[in-house]
Amino acid sequence: MAREVYPKFTNDHGVPEIRIGVKAFKCIGASPPQDHPHIYLAMGGQDISILCPYCATLFRFDRDLDPHGADPPDSVFALGDEAERA
């Protein structure tokens, strides 16, 4: 049985909001070793934003971004199974 893999996002610059191209993802806070627990977040139904309870980053869905895209672009930490094994 294949497991689901979600893109991970970081906030190394401490910006208050990151726009992303997906509604289900993982926030890790800052890049390791300063990361917080890797938490799964999902925006439901009509929701277009969600706040990480650990780092207080506001993630806002932007349909114009690629599903693995973000603004700022360096907020994407890792994609796919390769990242889960790293």
PDB file of N, CA, C and O in Angstrom:
ATOM      1  N   MET A   1       0.836  -1.174   0.000  1.00  0.00           N
ATOM      2  CA  MET A   1       0.000   0.000   0.000  1.00  0.00           C
ATOM      3  C   MET A   1       0.886   1.245   0.000  1.00  0.00           C
ATOM      4  O   MET A   1       1.751   1.410   0.844  1.00  0.00           O
ATOM      5  N   ALA A   2       0.682   2.103  -0.970  1.00  0.00           N
ATOM      6  CA  ALA A   2       1.488   3.328  -1.073  1.00  0.00           C
ATOM      7  C   ALA A   2       1.050   4.339  -0.022  1.00  0.00           C
ATOM      8  O   ALA A   2      -0.135   4.500   0.251  1.00  0.00           O
ATOM      9  N   ARG A   3       2.026   5.004   0.549  1.00  0.00           N
ATOM     10  CA  ARG A   3       1.680   6.029   1.531  1.00  0.00           C
ATOM     11  C   ARG A   3       1.672   7.384   0.845  1.00  0.00           C
ATOM     12  O   ARG A   3       2.349   7.596  -0.154  1.00  0.00           O
ATOM     13  N   GLU A   4       0.875   8.284   1.393  1.00  0.00           N
ATOM     14  CA  GLU A   4       0.778   9.626   0.821  1.00  0.00           C
ATOM     15  C   GLU A   4       2.008  10.429   1.219  1.00  0.00           C
ATOM     16  O   GLU A   4       2.513  10.299   2.323  1.00  0.00           O
ATOM     17  N   VAL A   5       2.480  11.239   0.295  1.00  0.00           N
ATOM     18  CA  VAL A   5       3.617  12.103   0.571  1.00  0.00           C
ATOM     19  C   VAL A   5       3.172  13.532   0.293  1.00  0.00           C
ATOM     20  O   VAL A   5       2.608  13.820  -0.759  1.00  0.00           O
ATOM     21  N   TYR A   6       3.404  14.381   1.244  1.00  0.00           N
ATOM     22  CA  TYR A   6       2.993  15.776   1.135  1.00  0.00           C
ATOM     23  C   TYR A   6       4.214  16.673   1.006  1.00  0.00           C
ATOM     24  O   TYR A   6       5.245  16.395   1.625  1.00  0.00           O
ATOM     25  N   PRO A   7       4.109  17.751   0.238  1.00  0.00           N
ATOM     26  CA  PRO A   7       5.235  18.681   0.176  1.00  0.00           C
ATOM     27  C   PRO A   7       5.471  19.307   1.549  1.00  0.00           C
ATOM     28  O   PRO A   7       4.543  19.456   2.341  1.00  0.00           O
ATOM     29  N   LYS A   8       6.722  19.646   1.796  1.00  0.00           N
ATOM     30  CA  LYS A   8       7.097  20.291   3.059  1.00  0.00           C
ATOM     31  C   LYS A   8       7.531  21.725   2.780  1.00  0.00           C
ATOM     32  O   LYS A   8       8.188  21.994   1.782  1.00  0.00           O
ATOM     33  N   PHE A   9       7.161  22.604   3.696  1.00  0.00           N
ATOM     34  CA  PHE A   9       7.505  24.014   3.555  1.00  0.00           C
ATOM     35  C   PHE A   9       8.210  24.509   4.811  1.00  0.00           C
ATOM     36  O   PHE A   9       7.932  24.056   5.914  1.00  0.00           O
ATOM     37  N   THR A  10       9.149  25.435   4.596  1.00  0.00           N
ATOM     38  CA  THR A  10       9.900  26.048   5.690  1.00  0.00           C
ATOM     39  C   THR A  10       9.676  27.552   5.683  1.00  0.00           C
ATOM     40  O   THR A  10       9.207  28.119   4.705  1.00  0.00           O
ATOM     41  N   ASN A  11      10.060  28.167   6.793  1.00  0.00           N
ATOM     42  CA  ASN A  11       9.993  29.625   6.880  1.00  0.00           C
ATOM     43  C   ASN A  11      11.303  30.137   7.473  1.00  0.00           C
ATOM     44  O   ASN A  11      11.337  30.686   8.569  1.00  0.00           O
ATOM     45  N   ASP A  12      12.381  29.919   6.746  1.00  0.00           N
ATOM     46  CA  ASP A  12      13.702  30.330   7.222  1.00  0.00           C
ATOM     47  C   ASP A  12      13.852  31.839   7.363  1.00  0.00           C
ATOM     48  O   ASP A  12      14.675  32.308   8.130  1.00  0.00           O
ATOM     49  N   HIS A  13      13.064  32.595   6.622  1.00  0.00           N
ATOM     50  CA  HIS A  13      13.182  34.059   6.652  1.00  0.00           C
ATOM     51  C   HIS A  13      12.240  34.705   7.660  1.00  0.00           C
ATOM     52  O   HIS A  13      12.282  35.924   7.850  1.00  0.00           O
ATOM     53  N   GLY A  14      11.385  33.915   8.287  1.00  0.00           N
ATOM     54  CA  GLY A  14      10.467  34.452   9.285  1.00  0.00           C
ATOM     55  C   GLY A  14       9.399  35.371   8.706  1.00  0.00           C
ATOM     56  O   GLY A  14       8.925  36.279   9.389  1.00  0.00           O
ATOM     57  N   VAL A  15       9.003  35.136   7.457  1.00  0.00           N
ATOM     58  CA  VAL A  15       7.951  35.964   6.856  1.00  0.00           C
ATOM     59  C   VAL A  15       6.608  35.600   7.482  1.00  0.00           C
ATOM     60  O   VAL A  15       6.390  34.463   7.901  1.00  0.00           O
ATOM     61  N   PRO A  16       5.682  36.558   7.575  1.00  0.00           N
ATOM     62  CA  PRO A  16       4.399  36.263   8.211  1.00  0.00           C
ATOM     63  C   PRO A  16       3.477  35.383   7.374  1.00  0.00           C
ATOM     64  O   PRO A  16       2.619  34.682   7.919  1.00  0.00           O
ATOM     65  N   GLU A  17       3.646  35.386   6.027  1.00  0.00           N
ATOM     66  CA  GLU A  17       2.757  34.626   5.160  1.00  0.00           C
ATOM     67  C   GLU A  17       3.534  33.992   4.015  1.00  0.00           C
ATOM     68  O   GLU A  17       4.422  34.614   3.441  1.00  0.00           O
ATOM     69  N   ILE A  18       3.169  32.751   3.706  1.00  0.00           N
ATOM     70  CA  ILE A  18       3.740  32.042   2.562  1.00  0.00           C
ATOM     71  C   ILE A  18       2.580  31.575   1.692  1.00  0.00           C
ATOM     72  O   ILE A  18       1.640  30.942   2.189  1.00  0.00           O
ATOM     73  N   ARG A  19       2.634  31.906   0.421  1.00  0.00           N
ATOM     74  CA  ARG A  19       1.626  31.435  -0.530  1.00  0.00           C
ATOM     75  C   ARG A  19       2.089  30.106  -1.103  1.00  0.00           C
ATOM     76  O   ARG A  19       3.266  29.960  -1.450  1.00  0.00           O
ATOM     77  N   ILE A  20       1.174  29.136  -1.167  1.00  0.00           N
ATOM     78  CA  ILE A  20       1.520  27.798  -1.642  1.00  0.00           C
ATOM     79  C   ILE A  20       0.475  27.307  -2.642  1.00  0.00           C
ATOM     80  O   ILE A  20      -0.658  27.784  -2.658  1.00  0.00           O
ATOM     81  N   GLY A  21       0.862  26.327  -3.451  1.00  0.00           N
ATOM     82  CA  GLY A  21      -0.005  25.806  -4.496  1.00  0.00           C
ATOM     83  C   GLY A  21      -0.761  24.548  -4.126  1.00  0.00           C
ATOM     84  O   GLY A  21      -1.296  23.876  -4.998  1.00  0.00           O
ATOM     85  N   VAL A  22      -0.812  24.195  -2.842  1.00  0.00           N
ATOM     86  CA  VAL A  22      -1.548  23.013  -2.378  1.00  0.00           C
ATOM     87  C   VAL A  22      -2.340  23.372  -1.127  1.00  0.00           C
ATOM     88  O   VAL A  22      -2.054  24.366  -0.467  1.00  0.00           O
ATOM     89  N   LYS A  23      -3.303  22.520  -0.803  1.00  0.00           N
ATOM     90  CA  LYS A  23      -4.106  22.747   0.399  1.00  0.00           C
ATOM     91  C   LYS A  23      -3.788  21.742   1.501  1.00  0.00           C
ATOM     92  O   LYS A  23      -4.288  21.874   2.608  1.00  0.00           O
ATOM     93  N   ALA A  24      -2.982  20.726   1.210  1.00  0.00           N
ATOM     94  CA  ALA A  24      -2.563  19.736   2.208  1.00  0.00           C
ATOM     95  C   ALA A  24      -1.050  19.613   2.112  1.00  0.00           C
ATOM     96  O   ALA A  24      -0.509  19.369   1.031  1.00  0.00           O
ATOM     97  N   PHE A  25      -0.354  19.770   3.238  1.00  0.00           N
ATOM     98  CA  PHE A  25       1.106  19.851   3.228  1.00  0.00           C
ATOM     99  C   PHE A  25       1.644  19.658   4.638  1.00  0.00           C
ATOM    100  O   PHE A  25       0.875  19.467   5.582  1.00  0.00           O
ATOM    101  N   LYS A  26       2.978  19.714   4.769  1.00  0.00           N
ATOM    102  CA  LYS A  26       3.618  19.676   6.080  1.00  0.00           C
ATOM    103  C   LYS A  26       4.415  20.960   6.283  1.00  0.00           C
ATOM    104  O   LYS A  26       5.121  21.403   5.384  1.00  0.00           O
ATOM    105  N   CYS A  27       4.285  21.527   7.454  1.00  0.00           N
ATOM    106  CA  CYS A  27       5.122  22.665   7.851  1.00  0.00           C
ATOM    107  C   CYS A  27       6.191  22.113   8.779  1.00  0.00           C
ATOM    108  O   CYS A  27       5.896  21.326   9.676  1.00  0.00           O
ATOM    109  N   ILE A  28       7.444  22.545   8.551  1.00  0.00           N
ATOM    110  CA  ILE A  28       8.526  22.094   9.434  1.00  0.00           C
ATOM    111  C   ILE A  28       9.171  23.266  10.173  1.00  0.00           C
ATOM    112  O   ILE A  28      10.147  23.082  10.881  1.00  0.00           O
ATOM    113  N   GLY A  29       8.620  24.462  10.010  1.00  0.00           N
ATOM    114  CA  GLY A  29       9.210  25.642  10.653  1.00  0.00           C
ATOM    115  C   GLY A  29      10.445  26.069   9.896  1.00  0.00           C
ATOM    116  O   GLY A  29      10.393  26.262   8.694  1.00  0.00           O
ATOM    117  N   ALA A  30      11.547  26.198  10.573  1.00  0.00           N
ATOM    118  CA  ALA A  30      12.820  26.519   9.935  1.00  0.00           C
ATOM    119  C   ALA A  30      13.465  25.220   9.439  1.00  0.00           C
ATOM    120  O   ALA A  30      13.062  24.129   9.840  1.00  0.00           O
ATOM    121  N   SER A  31      14.462  25.351   8.584  1.00  0.00           N
ATOM    122  CA  SER A  31      15.178  24.169   8.106  1.00  0.00           C
ATOM    123  C   SER A  31      15.914  23.497   9.254  1.00  0.00           C
ATOM    124  O   SER A  31      16.347  24.166  10.202  1.00  0.00           O
ATOM    125  N   PRO A  32      16.092  22.168   9.186  1.00  0.00           N
ATOM    126  CA  PRO A  32      16.841  21.461  10.222  1.00  0.00           C
ATOM    127  C   PRO A  32      18.241  22.047  10.383  1.00  0.00           C
ATOM    128  O   PRO A  32      18.813  22.505   9.406  1.00  0.00           O
ATOM    129  N   PRO A  33      18.771  22.106  11.556  1.00  0.00           N
ATOM    130  CA  PRO A  33      18.297  21.488  12.793  1.00  0.00           C
ATOM    131  C   PRO A  33      17.379  22.392  13.631  1.00  0.00           C
ATOM    132  O   PRO A  33      17.024  22.033  14.747  1.00  0.00           O
ATOM    133  N   GLN A  34      16.959  23.533  13.131  1.00  0.00           N
ATOM    134  CA  GLN A  34      16.086  24.430  13.881  1.00  0.00           C
ATOM    135  C   GLN A  34      14.601  24.172  13.603  1.00  0.00           C
ATOM    136  O   GLN A  34      13.756  24.989  13.942  1.00  0.00           O
ATOM    137  N   ASP A  35      14.269  23.054  13.011  1.00  0.00           N
ATOM    138  CA  ASP A  35      12.882  22.764  12.668  1.00  0.00           C
ATOM    139  C   ASP A  35      12.041  22.437  13.899  1.00  0.00           C
ATOM    140  O   ASP A  35      12.566  22.092  14.947  1.00  0.00           O
ATOM    141  N   HIS A  36      10.728  22.590  13.739  1.00  0.00           N
ATOM    142  CA  HIS A  36       9.798  22.143  14.782  1.00  0.00           C
ATOM    143  C   HIS A  36       9.225  20.799  14.333  1.00  0.00           C
ATOM    144  O   HIS A  36       9.542  20.332  13.229  1.00  0.00           O
ATOM    145  N   PRO A  37       8.410  20.132  15.158  1.00  0.00           N
ATOM    146  CA  PRO A  37       7.820  18.864  14.687  1.00  0.00           C
ATOM    147  C   PRO A  37       7.151  19.065  13.333  1.00  0.00           C
ATOM    148  O   PRO A  37       6.466  20.069  13.109  1.00  0.00           O
ATOM    149  N   HIS A  38       7.360  18.137  12.437  1.00  0.00           N
ATOM    150  CA  HIS A  38       6.809  18.239  11.085  1.00  0.00           C
ATOM    151  C   HIS A  38       5.316  17.940  11.160  1.00  0.00           C
ATOM    152  O   HIS A  38       4.912  16.805  11.361  1.00  0.00           O
ATOM    153  N   ILE A  39       4.517  18.979  11.001  1.00  0.00           N
ATOM    154  CA  ILE A  39       3.087  18.878  11.236  1.00  0.00           C
ATOM    155  C   ILE A  39       2.305  18.918   9.927  1.00  0.00           C
ATOM    156  O   ILE A  39       2.567  19.743   9.061  1.00  0.00           O
ATOM    157  N   TYR A  40       1.350  17.988   9.809  1.00  0.00           N
ATOM    158  CA  TYR A  40       0.464  17.937   8.650  1.00  0.00           C
ATOM    159  C   TYR A  40      -0.608  19.000   8.839  1.00  0.00           C
ATOM    160  O   TYR A  40      -1.237  19.084   9.899  1.00  0.00           O
ATOM    161  N   LEU A  41      -0.822  19.822   7.824  1.00  0.00           N
ATOM    162  CA  LEU A  41      -1.866  20.844   7.843  1.00  0.00           C
ATOM    163  C   LEU A  41      -2.701  20.700   6.580  1.00  0.00           C
ATOM    164  O   LEU A  41      -2.172  20.396   5.511  1.00  0.00           O
ATOM    165  N   ALA A  42      -3.995  20.920   6.699  1.00  0.00           N
ATOM    166  CA  ALA A  42      -4.884  20.831   5.533  1.00  0.00           C
ATOM    167  C   ALA A  42      -5.944  21.923   5.626  1.00  0.00           C
ATOM    168  O   ALA A  42      -6.572  22.095   6.667  1.00  0.00           O
ATOM    169  N   MET A  43      -6.086  22.639   4.538  1.00  0.00           N
ATOM    170  CA  MET A  43      -7.143  23.640   4.428  1.00  0.00           C
ATOM    171  C   MET A  43      -8.391  22.904   3.948  1.00  0.00           C
ATOM    172  O   MET A  43      -8.340  22.149   2.994  1.00  0.00           O
ATOM    173  N   GLY A  44      -9.483  23.113   4.604  1.00  0.00           N
ATOM    174  CA  GLY A  44     -10.710  22.411   4.229  1.00  0.00           C
ATOM    175  C   GLY A  44     -11.572  23.214   3.280  1.00  0.00           C
ATOM    176  O   GLY A  44     -11.468  24.435   3.207  1.00  0.00           O
ATOM    177  N   GLY A  45     -12.393  22.525   2.531  1.00  0.00           N
ATOM    178  CA  GLY A  45     -13.406  23.112   1.671  1.00  0.00           C
ATOM    179  C   GLY A  45     -13.103  24.467   1.080  1.00  0.00           C
ATOM    180  O   GLY A  45     -12.271  24.602   0.206  1.00  0.00           O
ATOM    181  N   GLN A  46     -13.781  25.479   1.571  1.00  0.00           N
ATOM    182  CA  GLN A  46     -13.637  26.837   1.058  1.00  0.00           C
ATOM    183  C   GLN A  46     -12.460  27.589   1.682  1.00  0.00           C
ATOM    184  O   GLN A  46     -12.182  28.717   1.289  1.00  0.00           O
ATOM    185  N   ASP A  47     -11.794  27.002   2.670  1.00  0.00           N
ATOM    186  CA  ASP A  47     -10.668  27.677   3.324  1.00  0.00           C
ATOM    187  C   ASP A  47      -9.542  27.930   2.334  1.00  0.00           C
ATOM    188  O   ASP A  47      -9.217  27.070   1.514  1.00  0.00           O
ATOM    189  N   ILE A  48      -8.944  29.110   2.425  1.00  0.00           N
ATOM    190  CA  ILE A  48      -7.806  29.420   1.556  1.00  0.00           C
ATOM    191  C   ILE A  48      -6.556  29.735   2.363  1.00  0.00           C
ATOM    192  O   ILE A  48      -5.534  30.085   1.805  1.00  0.00           O
ATOM    193  N   SER A  49      -6.638  29.602   3.690  1.00  0.00           N
ATOM    194  CA  SER A  49      -5.448  29.837   4.512  1.00  0.00           C
ATOM    195  C   SER A  49      -5.530  29.008   5.784  1.00  0.00           C
ATOM    196  O   SER A  49      -6.606  28.579   6.202  1.00  0.00           O
ATOM    197  N   ILE A  50      -4.345  28.781   6.376  1.00  0.00           N
ATOM    198  CA  ILE A  50      -4.254  28.051   7.635  1.00  0.00           C
ATOM    199  C   ILE A  50      -3.004  28.532   8.368  1.00  0.00           C
ATOM    200  O   ILE A  50      -1.985  28.830   7.744  1.00  0.00           O
ATOM    201  N   LEU A  51      -3.089  28.600   9.673  1.00  0.00           N
ATOM    202  CA  LEU A  51      -1.988  29.060  10.518  1.00  0.00           C
ATOM    203  C   LEU A  51      -1.314  27.862  11.167  1.00  0.00           C
ATOM    204  O   LEU A  51      -1.988  27.010  11.755  1.00  0.00           O
ATOM    205  N   CYS A  52       0.021  27.782  11.072  1.00  0.00           N
ATOM    206  CA  CYS A  52       0.751  26.704  11.735  1.00  0.00           C
ATOM    207  C   CYS A  52       0.730  26.965  13.244  1.00  0.00           C
ATOM    208  O   CYS A  52       1.134  28.043  13.689  1.00  0.00           O
ATOM    209  N   PRO A  53       0.291  25.993  14.041  1.00  0.00           N
ATOM    210  CA  PRO A  53       0.235  26.208  15.490  1.00  0.00           C
ATOM    211  C   PRO A  53       1.605  26.251  16.170  1.00  0.00           C
ATOM    212  O   PRO A  53       1.717  26.715  17.293  1.00  0.00           O
ATOM    213  N   TYR A  54       2.648  25.789  15.483  1.00  0.00           N
ATOM    214  CA  TYR A  54       3.991  25.813  16.059  1.00  0.00           C
ATOM    215  C   TYR A  54       4.724  27.121  15.777  1.00  0.00           C
ATOM    216  O   TYR A  54       5.274  27.740  16.681  1.00  0.00           O
ATOM    217  N   CYS A  55       4.785  27.527  14.515  1.00  0.00           N
ATOM    218  CA  CYS A  55       5.605  28.692  14.150  1.00  0.00           C
ATOM    219  C   CYS A  55       4.786  29.927  13.773  1.00  0.00           C
ATOM    220  O   CYS A  55       5.352  30.979  13.501  1.00  0.00           O
ATOM    221  N   ALA A  56       3.462  29.794  13.772  1.00  0.00           N
ATOM    222  CA  ALA A  56       2.547  30.904  13.483  1.00  0.00           C
ATOM    223  C   ALA A  56       2.695  31.462  12.063  1.00  0.00           C
ATOM    224  O   ALA A  56       2.317  32.595  11.808  1.00  0.00           O
ATOM    225  N   THR A  57       3.225  30.662  11.145  1.00  0.00           N
ATOM    226  CA  THR A  57       3.265  31.074   9.750  1.00  0.00           C
ATOM    227  C   THR A  57       1.869  30.909   9.159  1.00  0.00           C
ATOM    228  O   THR A  57       1.239  29.869   9.351  1.00  0.00           O
ATOM    229  N   LEU A  58       1.398  31.909   8.456  1.00  0.00           N
ATOM    230  CA  LEU A  58       0.125  31.820   7.756  1.00  0.00           C
ATOM    231  C   LEU A  58       0.398  31.313   6.349  1.00  0.00           C
ATOM    232  O   LEU A  58       1.161  31.927   5.595  1.00  0.00           O
ATOM    233  N   PHE A  59      -0.180  30.173   6.012  1.00  0.00           N
ATOM    234  CA  PHE A  59      -0.062  29.614   4.672  1.00  0.00           C
ATOM    235  C   PHE A  59      -1.342  29.944   3.922  1.00  0.00           C
ATOM    236  O   PHE A  59      -2.444  29.671   4.401  1.00  0.00           O
ATOM    237  N   ARG A  60      -1.201  30.549   2.737  1.00  0.00           N
ATOM    238  CA  ARG A  60      -2.352  30.942   1.932  1.00  0.00           C
ATOM    239  C   ARG A  60      -2.298  30.214   0.588  1.00  0.00           C
ATOM    240  O   ARG A  60      -1.279  30.247  -0.100  1.00  0.00           O
ATOM    241  N   PHE A  61      -3.400  29.544   0.247  1.00  0.00           N
ATOM    242  CA  PHE A  61      -3.493  28.827  -1.023  1.00  0.00           C
ATOM    243  C   PHE A  61      -3.554  29.823  -2.176  1.00  0.00           C
ATOM    244  O   PHE A  61      -4.295  30.796  -2.134  1.00  0.00           O
ATOM    245  N   ASP A  62      -2.745  29.556  -3.210  1.00  0.00           N
ATOM    246  CA  ASP A  62      -2.724  30.379  -4.417  1.00  0.00           C
ATOM    247  C   ASP A  62      -2.824  29.449  -5.614  1.00  0.00           C
ATOM    248  O   ASP A  62      -1.867  28.754  -5.951  1.00  0.00           O
ATOM    249  N   ARG A  63      -3.983  29.433  -6.262  1.00  0.00           N
ATOM    250  CA  ARG A  63      -4.206  28.494  -7.377  1.00  0.00           C
ATOM    251  C   ARG A  63      -3.313  28.783  -8.573  1.00  0.00           C
ATOM    252  O   ARG A  63      -3.183  27.951  -9.460  1.00  0.00           O
ATOM    253  N   ASP A  64      -2.681  29.927  -8.616  1.00  0.00           N
ATOM    254  CA  ASP A  64      -1.779  30.244  -9.725  1.00  0.00           C
ATOM    255  C   ASP A  64      -0.403  29.606  -9.569  1.00  0.00           C
ATOM    256  O   ASP A  64       0.389  29.612 -10.504  1.00  0.00           O
ATOM    257  N   LEU A  65      -0.110  29.061  -8.386  1.00  0.00           N
ATOM    258  CA  LEU A  65       1.180  28.412  -8.148  1.00  0.00           C
ATOM    259  C   LEU A  65       1.099  26.929  -8.501  1.00  0.00           C
ATOM    260  O   LEU A  65       0.045  26.297  -8.367  1.00  0.00           O
ATOM    261  N   ASP A  66       2.210  26.378  -8.928  1.00  0.00           N
ATOM    262  CA  ASP A  66       2.353  24.952  -9.157  1.00  0.00           C
ATOM    263  C   ASP A  66       2.037  24.219  -7.845  1.00  0.00           C
ATOM    264  O   ASP A  66       2.272  24.757  -6.770  1.00  0.00           O
ATOM    265  N   PRO A  67       1.529  22.975  -7.896  1.00  0.00           N
ATOM    266  CA  PRO A  67       1.230  22.247  -6.660  1.00  0.00           C
ATOM    267  C   PRO A  67       2.408  22.118  -5.695  1.00  0.00           C
ATOM    268  O   PRO A  67       2.216  21.930  -4.504  1.00  0.00           O
ATOM    269  N   HIS A  68       3.628  22.221  -6.197  1.00  0.00           N
ATOM    270  CA  HIS A  68       4.795  22.181  -5.311  1.00  0.00           C
ATOM    271  C   HIS A  68       5.504  23.527  -5.307  1.00  0.00           C
ATOM    272  O   HIS A  68       6.703  23.599  -5.040  1.00  0.00           O
ATOM    273  N   GLY A  69       4.748  24.581  -5.575  1.00  0.00           N
ATOM    274  CA  GLY A  69       5.322  25.917  -5.619  1.00  0.00           C
ATOM    275  C   GLY A  69       5.014  26.712  -4.363  1.00  0.00           C
ATOM    276  O   GLY A  69       4.100  26.391  -3.612  1.00  0.00           O
ATOM    277  N   ALA A  70       5.802  27.753  -4.151  1.00  0.00           N
ATOM    278  CA  ALA A  70       5.603  28.626  -3.000  1.00  0.00           C
ATOM    279  C   ALA A  70       6.135  30.015  -3.319  1.00  0.00           C
ATOM    280  O   ALA A  70       6.956  30.195  -4.209  1.00  0.00           O
ATOM    281  N   ASP A  71       5.650  30.980  -2.592  1.00  0.00           N
ATOM    282  CA  ASP A  71       6.159  32.347  -2.660  1.00  0.00           C
ATOM    283  C   ASP A  71       6.308  32.842  -1.234  1.00  0.00           C
ATOM    284  O   ASP A  71       5.299  32.990  -0.552  1.00  0.00           O
ATOM    285  N   PRO A  72       7.545  32.998  -0.742  1.00  0.00           N
ATOM    286  CA  PRO A  72       8.812  32.973  -1.467  1.00  0.00           C
ATOM    287  C   PRO A  72       9.208  31.554  -1.909  1.00  0.00           C
ATOM    288  O   PRO A  72       8.926  30.588  -1.208  1.00  0.00           O
ATOM    289  N   PRO A  73       9.859  31.470  -3.086  1.00  0.00           N
ATOM    290  CA  PRO A  73      10.180  30.165  -3.685  1.00  0.00           C
ATOM    291  C   PRO A  73      11.073  29.272  -2.832  1.00  0.00           C
ATOM    292  O   PRO A  73      10.961  28.050  -2.909  1.00  0.00           O
ATOM    293  N   ASP A  74      11.945  29.848  -2.024  1.00  0.00           N
ATOM    294  CA  ASP A  74      12.840  28.999  -1.224  1.00  0.00           C
ATOM    295  C   ASP A  74      12.158  28.454   0.030  1.00  0.00           C
ATOM    296  O   ASP A  74      12.802  27.861   0.888  1.00  0.00           O
ATOM    297  N   SER A  75      10.845  28.607   0.123  1.00  0.00           N
ATOM    298  CA  SER A  75      10.086  28.036   1.239  1.00  0.00           C
ATOM    299  C   SER A  75       9.773  26.562   1.028  1.00  0.00           C
ATOM    300  O   SER A  75       9.351  25.883   1.951  1.00  0.00           O
ATOM    301  N   VAL A  76       9.967  26.047  -0.197  1.00  0.00           N
ATOM    302  CA  VAL A  76       9.748  24.626  -0.464  1.00  0.00           C
ATOM    303  C   VAL A  76      10.950  23.873   0.079  1.00  0.00           C
ATOM    304  O   VAL A  76      12.085  24.102  -0.330  1.00  0.00           O
ATOM    305  N   PHE A  77      10.705  22.959   1.035  1.00  0.00           N
ATOM    306  CA  PHE A  77      11.814  22.215   1.638  1.00  0.00           C
ATOM    307  C   PHE A  77      12.157  20.974   0.839  1.00  0.00           C
ATOM    308  O   PHE A  77      13.300  20.763   0.491  1.00  0.00           O
ATOM    309  N   ALA A  78      11.163  20.121   0.581  1.00  0.00           N
ATOM    310  CA  ALA A  78      11.450  18.859  -0.096  1.00  0.00           C
ATOM    311  C   ALA A  78      10.189  18.343  -0.755  1.00  0.00           C
ATOM    312  O   ALA A  78       9.086  18.646  -0.326  1.00  0.00           O
ATOM    313  N   LEU A  79      10.372  17.533  -1.788  1.00  0.00           N
ATOM    314  CA  LEU A  79       9.244  16.969  -2.509  1.00  0.00           C
ATOM    315  C   LEU A  79       9.386  15.460  -2.614  1.00  0.00           C
ATOM    316  O   LEU A  79      10.486  14.949  -2.766  1.00  0.00           O
ATOM    317  N   GLY A  80       8.287  14.756  -2.546  1.00  0.00           N
ATOM    318  CA  GLY A  80       8.240  13.332  -2.855  1.00  0.00           C
ATOM    319  C   GLY A  80       8.933  12.413  -1.882  1.00  0.00           C
ATOM    320  O   GLY A  80       9.401  12.809  -0.823  1.00  0.00           O
ATOM    321  N   ASP A  81       8.990  11.139  -2.258  1.00  0.00           N
ATOM    322  CA  ASP A  81       9.553  10.103  -1.410  1.00  0.00           C
ATOM    323  C   ASP A  81      11.028  10.332  -1.095  1.00  0.00           C
ATOM    324  O   ASP A  81      11.502   9.988  -0.025  1.00  0.00           O
ATOM    325  N   GLU A  82      11.778  10.920  -2.033  1.00  0.00           N
ATOM    326  CA  GLU A  82      13.197  11.154  -1.804  1.00  0.00           C
ATOM    327  C   GLU A  82      13.390  11.992  -0.537  1.00  0.00           C
ATOM    328  O   GLU A  82      14.285  11.761   0.249  1.00  0.00           O
ATOM    329  N   ALA A  83      12.525  12.970  -0.339  1.00  0.00           N
ATOM    330  CA  ALA A  83      12.635  13.858   0.806  1.00  0.00           C
ATOM    331  C   ALA A  83      12.329  13.125   2.106  1.00  0.00           C
ATOM    332  O   ALA A  83      12.938  13.391   3.124  1.00  0.00           O
ATOM    333  N   GLU A  84      11.393  12.195   2.075  1.00  0.00           N
ATOM    334  CA  GLU A  84      11.032  11.460   3.287  1.00  0.00           C
ATOM    335  C   GLU A  84      12.181  10.574   3.756  1.00  0.00           C
ATOM    336  O   GLU A  84      12.303  10.307   4.934  1.00  0.00           O
ATOM    337  N   ARG A  85      13.030  10.139   2.837  1.00  0.00           N
ATOM    338  CA  ARG A  85      14.161   9.277   3.204  1.00  0.00           C
ATOM    339  C   ARG A  85      15.386  10.073   3.620  1.00  0.00           C
ATOM    340  O   ARG A  85      16.297   9.520   4.187  1.00  0.00           O
ATOM    341  N   ALA A  86      15.420  11.366   3.307  1.00  0.00           N
ATOM    342  CA  ALA A  86      16.602  12.187   3.605  1.00  0.00           C
ATOM    343  C   ALA A  86      16.788  12.424   5.079  1.00  0.00           C
ATOM    344  O   ALA A  86      15.930  12.309   5.873  1.00  0.00           O
TER     345      ALA A  86
END
